[in-house]
Coordinates of C-alpha atoms in Angstrom, one line a residue:
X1 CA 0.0 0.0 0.0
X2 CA 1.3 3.6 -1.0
X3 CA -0.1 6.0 1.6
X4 CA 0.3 9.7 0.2
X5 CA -0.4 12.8 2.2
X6 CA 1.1 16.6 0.5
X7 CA 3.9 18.1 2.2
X8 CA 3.2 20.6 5.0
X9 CA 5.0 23.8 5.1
X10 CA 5.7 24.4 9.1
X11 CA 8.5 26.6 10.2
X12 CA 10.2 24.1 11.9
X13 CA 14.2 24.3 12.6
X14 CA 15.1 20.6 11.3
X15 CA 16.6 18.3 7.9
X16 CA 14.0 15.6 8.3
X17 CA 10.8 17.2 9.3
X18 CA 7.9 14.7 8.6
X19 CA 3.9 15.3 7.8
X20 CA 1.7 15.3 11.2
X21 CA -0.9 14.3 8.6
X22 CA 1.3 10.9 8.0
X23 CA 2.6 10.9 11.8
X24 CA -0.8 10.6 12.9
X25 CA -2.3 7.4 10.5
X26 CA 0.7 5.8 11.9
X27 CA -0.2 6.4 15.5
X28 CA -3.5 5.0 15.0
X29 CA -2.9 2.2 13.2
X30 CA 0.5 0.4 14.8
X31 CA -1.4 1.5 18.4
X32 CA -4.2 2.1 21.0
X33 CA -4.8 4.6 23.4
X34 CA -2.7 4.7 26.1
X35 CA -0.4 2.8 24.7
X36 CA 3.5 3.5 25.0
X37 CA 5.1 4.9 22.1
X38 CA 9.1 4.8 21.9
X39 CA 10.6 7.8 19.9
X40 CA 14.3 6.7 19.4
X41 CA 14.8 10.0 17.5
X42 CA 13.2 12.7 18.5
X43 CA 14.0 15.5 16.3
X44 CA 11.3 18.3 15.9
X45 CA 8.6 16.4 18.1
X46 CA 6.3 15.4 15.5
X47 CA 5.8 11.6 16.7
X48 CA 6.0 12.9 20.5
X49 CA 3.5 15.7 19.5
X50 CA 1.2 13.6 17.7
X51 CA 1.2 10.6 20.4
X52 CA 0.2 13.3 22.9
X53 CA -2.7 14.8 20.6
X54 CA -3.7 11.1 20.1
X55 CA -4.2 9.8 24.0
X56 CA -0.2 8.1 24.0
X57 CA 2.3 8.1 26.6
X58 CA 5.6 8.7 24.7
X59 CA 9.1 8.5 25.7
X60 CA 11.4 10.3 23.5
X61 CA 15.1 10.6 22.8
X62 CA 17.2 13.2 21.1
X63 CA 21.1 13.9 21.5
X64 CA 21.1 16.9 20.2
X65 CA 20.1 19.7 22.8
X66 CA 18.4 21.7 20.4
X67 CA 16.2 19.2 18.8
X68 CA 15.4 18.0 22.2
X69 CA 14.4 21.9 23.4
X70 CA 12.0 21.8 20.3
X71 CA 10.5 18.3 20.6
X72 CA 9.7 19.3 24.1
X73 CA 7.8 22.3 23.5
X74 CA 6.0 20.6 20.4
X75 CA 5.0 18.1 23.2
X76 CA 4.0 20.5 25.6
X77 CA 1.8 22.8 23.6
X78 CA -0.4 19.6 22.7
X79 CA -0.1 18.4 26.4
X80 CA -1.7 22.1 27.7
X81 CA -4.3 22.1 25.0
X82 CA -7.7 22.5 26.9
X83 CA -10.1 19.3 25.8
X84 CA -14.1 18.1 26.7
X85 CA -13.3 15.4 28.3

């Protein structure tokens, strides 16, 4: 199967920056909510930002200070976000 989602133009400090779009459909389908998700390389945040909008616990890991400043934040502004229930 070819999954194809159009590239999204964030303003995002990093080389490999990938689609939330195509971040999320992987969430949902390799995992339930609640589950653990294990972010070896944590770059901008998208997987650690997207596991938190979808109900995850993450664990993420980044060597490069910056990149671990920016994944945190990422992760934090979904994590504050107000929801109904």
């Amino acid at each position: 199967d070819v999954m194809r989602f159009s590239k999204e133009n964030n303003k995002l400090e990093h080389d490999t920056k990938k689609p939330e779009k195509l971040t999320r459909a992987l969430i949902l389908t390799c995992s339930r909510e609640n589950d653990l998700v294990v972010v070896p390389f944590a770059g901008s945040g998208t997987e650690c930002a997207m596991s938190a909008k979808e109900k995850r616990s993450f664990i993420g890991y980044e060597i490069t200070e910056k990149h671990a400043i920016m994944s945190q934040k990422r992760a934090d502004a979904i994590l504050k976000e107000p929801t109904l229930f």
